């Protein structure tokens, strides 16, 4: 089975600074999707960014961008100009190209320091 | 477009009781998945329903069951509740198609179940 590993249980960043959250995964598939989800204290999981494995170009959504290294099976999330509202638990997830299986990491709790 | 709706938001039950949680997916989404989230175990996959059929199942005891209706709404049932069942139960919907693009899940706000 595919596994997703987030090795940083907690991270902190100063407001307006940049922070990178790490994620690695294991799969033998060549086509798949990767996601970062944010879960604020309100507890609703929100999709932050999505990457298609067959696309070499890194996905970007406003202040959020990823560094996708397919050969290394690495998928890190960079948050630029951090804001207080970015404080949340962030989950990395792997989604199969076929079927509807998703695999989640254990999450990284991000604190933003004013 | 309405999001994923989970009811109730909070629930307190006594050990040994049973509970039913409800989830209405986004219109057009045919797949509904359920997850249990606890501080110690993270997100754990319970099961997924697609077109009224259970398509995938996680490693949970038979006390946990679910079903999906023709309108894609899903219910999850836990019988003979144990203290360890206290958790946030998240429902997630997706198109669920086995071909085409995977756009990921849309999650509901969850049901916080407390077993006393």
CSV table of C-alpha atoms in Angstrom, one decimal:
chain,number,residue,atom,x,y,z
A,1,UNK,CA,0.0,0.0,0.0
A,2,UNK,CA,1.1,3.5,-0.6
A,3,UNK,CA,2.4,5.5,2.4
A,4,UNK,CA,2.7,9.2,3.0
A,5,UNK,CA,5.2,10.5,5.6
A,6,UNK,CA,5.3,13.9,7.1
A,7,UNK,CA,8.3,14.1,9.3
A,8,UNK,CA,7.6,17.4,11.0
A,9,UNK,CA,4.9,17.1,13.6
A,10,UNK,CA,5.1,20.8,14.4
A,11,UNK,CA,6.5,23.9,12.6
A,12,UNK,CA,6.5,27.6,13.4
A,13,UNK,CA,7.0,30.7,11.3
A,14,UNK,CA,7.1,34.4,11.8
A,15,UNK,CA,4.4,36.4,10.2
A,16,UNK,CA,5.4,37.5,6.7
A,17,UNK,CA,8.2,34.9,6.5
A,18,UNK,CA,8.3,31.8,4.4
A,19,UNK,CA,8.0,28.2,5.6
A,20,UNK,CA,8.3,24.8,3.9
A,21,UNK,CA,6.5,21.7,5.0
A,22,UNK,CA,7.9,18.4,4.0
A,23,UNK,CA,6.2,15.3,2.6
A,24,UNK,CA,7.5,12.1,1.2
A,25,UNK,CA,5.5,9.2,-0.2
A,26,UNK,CA,6.0,5.7,-1.5
A,27,UNK,CA,4.4,4.3,-4.6
A,28,UNK,CA,5.2,2.1,-7.5
A,29,UNK,CA,2.7,3.9,-9.7
A,30,UNK,CA,3.7,6.4,-12.4
A,31,UNK,CA,0.5,8.3,-12.6
A,32,UNK,CA,-1.1,9.7,-9.4
A,33,UNK,CA,-2.1,12.9,-7.7
A,34,UNK,CA,-0.7,14.7,-4.7
A,35,UNK,CA,-2.6,17.1,-2.5
A,36,UNK,CA,-2.0,19.4,0.5
A,37,UNK,CA,-5.0,20.0,2.8
A,38,UNK,CA,-5.3,22.6,5.5
A,39,UNK,CA,-7.3,21.9,8.7
A,40,UNK,CA,-7.8,25.1,10.8
A,41,UNK,CA,-9.2,25.0,14.3
A,42,UNK,CA,-12.7,25.2,12.8
A,43,UNK,CA,-11.8,21.6,11.7
A,44,UNK,CA,-13.0,21.7,8.1
A,45,UNK,CA,-10.3,20.3,5.8
A,46,UNK,CA,-9.7,22.6,2.9
A,47,UNK,CA,-7.8,21.7,-0.3
A,48,UNK,CA,-4.8,24.0,-0.6
A,49,UNK,CA,-3.1,22.8,-3.7
A,50,UNK,CA,-3.0,19.8,-6.1
A,51,UNK,CA,-0.3,18.3,-8.2
A,52,UNK,CA,-0.6,15.9,-11.1
A,53,UNK,CA,2.3,13.5,-11.1
A,54,UNK,CA,2.7,13.5,-14.9
A,55,UNK,CA,3.2,17.3,-14.9
A,56,UNK,CA,6.7,18.4,-14.2
A,57,UNK,CA,5.7,21.9,-13.5
A,58,UNK,CA,5.2,22.7,-9.9
A,59,UNK,CA,1.7,23.8,-8.9
A,60,UNK,CA,1.1,27.3,-7.5
A,61,UNK,CA,-1.9,28.8,-5.8
A,62,UNK,CA,-1.2,32.4,-4.8
A,63,UNK,CA,1.1,32.3,-1.8
A,64,UNK,CA,1.2,28.5,-1.8
A,65,UNK,CA,3.5,26.5,-4.0
A,66,UNK,CA,5.0,23.0,-4.1
A,67,UNK,CA,8.3,21.5,-4.9
A,68,UNK,CA,7.5,18.2,-6.5
A,69,UNK,CA,10.4,15.9,-7.0
A,70,UNK,CA,9.0,12.7,-8.6
A,71,UNK,CA,12.2,10.7,-8.6
A,72,UNK,CA,12.8,11.4,-5.0
A,73,UNK,CA,9.1,11.0,-4.2
A,74,UNK,CA,9.0,14.3,-2.4
A,75,UNK,CA,6.2,16.8,-2.3
A,76,UNK,CA,6.9,19.9,-0.1
A,77,UNK,CA,4.6,22.8,0.4
A,78,UNK,CA,6.0,26.4,0.6
A,79,UNK,CA,4.0,29.1,2.1
A,80,UNK,CA,5.2,32.6,1.3
A,81,UNK,CA,4.4,35.8,3.2
A,82,UNK,CA,2.8,33.7,6.1
A,83,UNK,CA,-0.3,35.1,7.6
A,84,UNK,CA,-2.0,34.5,10.9
A,85,UNK,CA,-4.8,32.7,9.1
A,86,UNK,CA,-2.3,30.1,7.8
A,87,UNK,CA,-2.1,28.6,11.3
A,88,UNK,CA,-3.5,25.1,11.0
A,89,UNK,CA,-2.8,21.5,10.6
A,90,UNK,CA,-1.5,20.6,7.2
A,91,UNK,CA,-2.0,17.2,5.7
A,92,UNK,CA,-0.2,15.8,2.7
A,93,UNK,CA,-2.2,13.2,0.7
A,94,UNK,CA,-1.7,10.8,-2.2
A,95,UNK,CA,-4.5,10.0,-4.6
A,96,UNK,CA,-4.6,7.2,-7.0
A,97,UNK,CA,-5.0,7.8,-10.7
A,98,UNK,CA,-7.6,5.0,-10.9
A,99,UNK,CA,-10.0,4.2,-8.2
A,100,UNK,CA,-10.7,6.5,-5.3
A,101,UNK,CA,-8.1,5.6,-2.7
A,102,UNK,CA,-6.4,8.4,-0.8
A,103,UNK,CA,-3.6,8.1,1.6
A,104,UNK,CA,-2.9,10.8,4.2
A,105,UNK,CA,0.2,11.7,6.2
A,106,UNK,CA,0.0,12.3,9.9
A,107,UNK,CA,0.0,16.1,9.6
A,108,UNK,CA,2.1,19.1,10.4
A,109,UNK,CA,0.9,21.6,12.9
A,110,UNK,CA,1.9,25.1,11.8
A,111,UNK,CA,2.0,28.0,14.2
A,112,UNK,CA,2.3,31.6,12.9
A,113,UNK,CA,4.0,33.9,15.3
A,114,UNK,CA,2.9,37.6,15.1
B,1,UNK,CA,-22.8,25.3,-4.8
B,2,UNK,CA,-23.5,23.7,-1.5
B,3,UNK,CA,-20.6,22.0,0.3
B,4,UNK,CA,-20.5,18.7,2.0
B,5,UNK,CA,-23.0,18.7,4.9
B,6,UNK,CA,-22.5,16.5,8.0
B,7,UNK,CA,-25.0,16.2,10.7
B,8,UNK,CA,-25.0,16.4,13.6
B,9,UNK,CA,-22.0,18.6,14.5
B,10,UNK,CA,-21.7,17.3,18.0
B,11,UNK,CA,-22.9,14.2,19.7
B,12,UNK,CA,-22.6,12.7,23.2
B,13,UNK,CA,-23.4,9.1,23.7
B,14,UNK,CA,-23.0,6.5,26.4
B,15,UNK,CA,-20.9,3.3,26.1
B,16,UNK,CA,-22.9,0.5,24.6
B,17,UNK,CA,-25.3,2.8,22.6
B,18,UNK,CA,-25.3,3.1,18.9
B,19,UNK,CA,-25.0,6.2,16.7
B,20,UNK,CA,-25.8,7.2,13.2
B,21,UNK,CA,-24.0,10.0,11.4
B,22,UNK,CA,-25.2,11.6,8.2
B,23,UNK,CA,-23.4,13.1,5.2
B,24,UNK,CA,-24.7,14.8,2.1
B,25,UNK,CA,-22.1,15.1,-0.6
B,26,UNK,CA,-21.7,17.9,-3.1
B,27,UNK,CA,-24.2,17.7,-5.9
B,28,UNK,CA,-22.8,15.4,-8.7
B,29,UNK,CA,-20.4,13.6,-6.4
B,30,UNK,CA,-21.1,9.9,-6.3
B,31,UNK,CA,-18.4,8.9,-3.9
B,32,UNK,CA,-18.5,9.4,-0.2
B,33,UNK,CA,-15.7,8.4,2.1
B,34,UNK,CA,-15.6,8.4,5.9
B,35,UNK,CA,-12.6,9.0,8.1
B,36,UNK,CA,-12.0,8.8,11.8
B,37,UNK,CA,-9.7,11.5,13.2
B,38,UNK,CA,-8.1,11.3,16.6
B,39,UNK,CA,-5.1,13.1,18.1
B,40,UNK,CA,-3.1,9.9,18.5
B,41,UNK,CA,-4.0,8.1,15.3
B,42,UNK,CA,-4.5,10.9,12.8
B,43,UNK,CA,-6.8,10.3,9.9
B,44,UNK,CA,-7.9,6.7,9.5
B,45,UNK,CA,-9.9,5.5,6.6
B,46,UNK,CA,-13.2,3.8,7.4
B,47,UNK,CA,-14.9,3.1,4.1
B,48,UNK,CA,-15.9,4.5,0.8
B,49,UNK,CA,-19.2,4.2,-1.0
B,50,UNK,CA,-19.9,4.7,-4.7
B,51,UNK,CA,-23.3,4.4,-6.3
B,52,UNK,CA,-24.7,2.7,-3.2
B,53,UNK,CA,-22.0,0.1,-3.0
B,54,UNK,CA,-19.1,-0.1,-0.6
B,55,UNK,CA,-16.1,0.1,-2.8
B,56,UNK,CA,-13.2,0.3,-0.3
B,57,UNK,CA,-13.0,-0.5,3.4
B,58,UNK,CA,-10.4,0.3,6.0
B,59,UNK,CA,-9.3,-1.8,9.0
B,60,UNK,CA,-12.1,-1.2,11.4
B,61,UNK,CA,-14.2,-3.7,13.3
B,62,UNK,CA,-17.7,-4.7,12.1
B,63,UNK,CA,-19.3,-2.3,14.6
B,64,UNK,CA,-18.6,0.3,12.1
B,65,UNK,CA,-20.9,0.2,9.1
B,66,UNK,CA,-22.3,2.5,6.5
B,67,UNK,CA,-24.6,2.8,3.6
B,68,UNK,CA,-25.3,5.1,0.7
B,69,UNK,CA,-28.6,6.0,-0.8
B,70,UNK,CA,-29.6,6.6,-4.4
B,71,UNK,CA,-29.2,10.3,-4.0
B,72,UNK,CA,-25.6,9.7,-2.8
B,73,UNK,CA,-26.3,10.7,0.7
B,74,UNK,CA,-24.5,8.4,3.1
B,75,UNK,CA,-24.9,7.3,6.7
B,76,UNK,CA,-22.4,5.8,9.0
B,77,UNK,CA,-23.4,3.7,12.0
B,78,UNK,CA,-21.4,2.6,15.0
B,79,UNK,CA,-22.9,0.0,17.3
B,80,UNK,CA,-22.0,-0.9,20.8
B,81,UNK,CA,-20.0,2.3,21.3
B,82,UNK,CA,-16.7,2.2,23.2
B,83,UNK,CA,-14.8,5.0,24.9
B,84,UNK,CA,-12.2,4.7,22.2
B,85,UNK,CA,-14.7,5.6,19.5
B,86,UNK,CA,-14.6,9.2,20.7
B,87,UNK,CA,-13.3,11.1,17.7
B,88,UNK,CA,-14.0,13.6,14.9
B,89,UNK,CA,-15.7,11.7,12.0
B,90,UNK,CA,-15.1,13.3,8.7
B,91,UNK,CA,-17.0,12.7,5.5
B,92,UNK,CA,-15.4,13.5,2.2
B,93,UNK,CA,-17.0,13.5,-1.3
B,94,UNK,CA,-15.5,13.2,-4.7
B,95,UNK,CA,-16.6,12.4,-8.2
B,96,UNK,CA,-15.2,8.9,-7.6
B,97,UNK,CA,-14.7,8.0,-11.2
B,98,UNK,CA,-12.1,5.5,-12.0
B,99,UNK,CA,-11.1,7.4,-15.2
B,100,UNK,CA,-10.3,11.0,-15.8
B,101,UNK,CA,-8.8,13.5,-13.4
B,102,UNK,CA,-8.7,13.1,-9.7
B,103,UNK,CA,-9.7,16.5,-8.2
B,104,UNK,CA,-9.4,15.3,-4.7
B,105,UNK,CA,-11.8,15.3,-1.8
B,106,UNK,CA,-14.2,18.0,-0.6
B,107,UNK,CA,-14.6,17.5,3.2
B,108,UNK,CA,-17.5,18.2,5.5
B,109,UNK,CA,-17.0,20.0,8.8
B,110,UNK,CA,-17.2,16.7,10.7
B,111,UNK,CA,-19.2,15.2,13.6
B,112,UNK,CA,-17.5,15.3,17.0
B,113,UNK,CA,-18.6,12.2,18.8
B,114,UNK,CA,-17.9,11.9,22.5
B,115,UNK,CA,-18.6,8.6,24.2
B,116,UNK,CA,-18.9,8.7,28.0
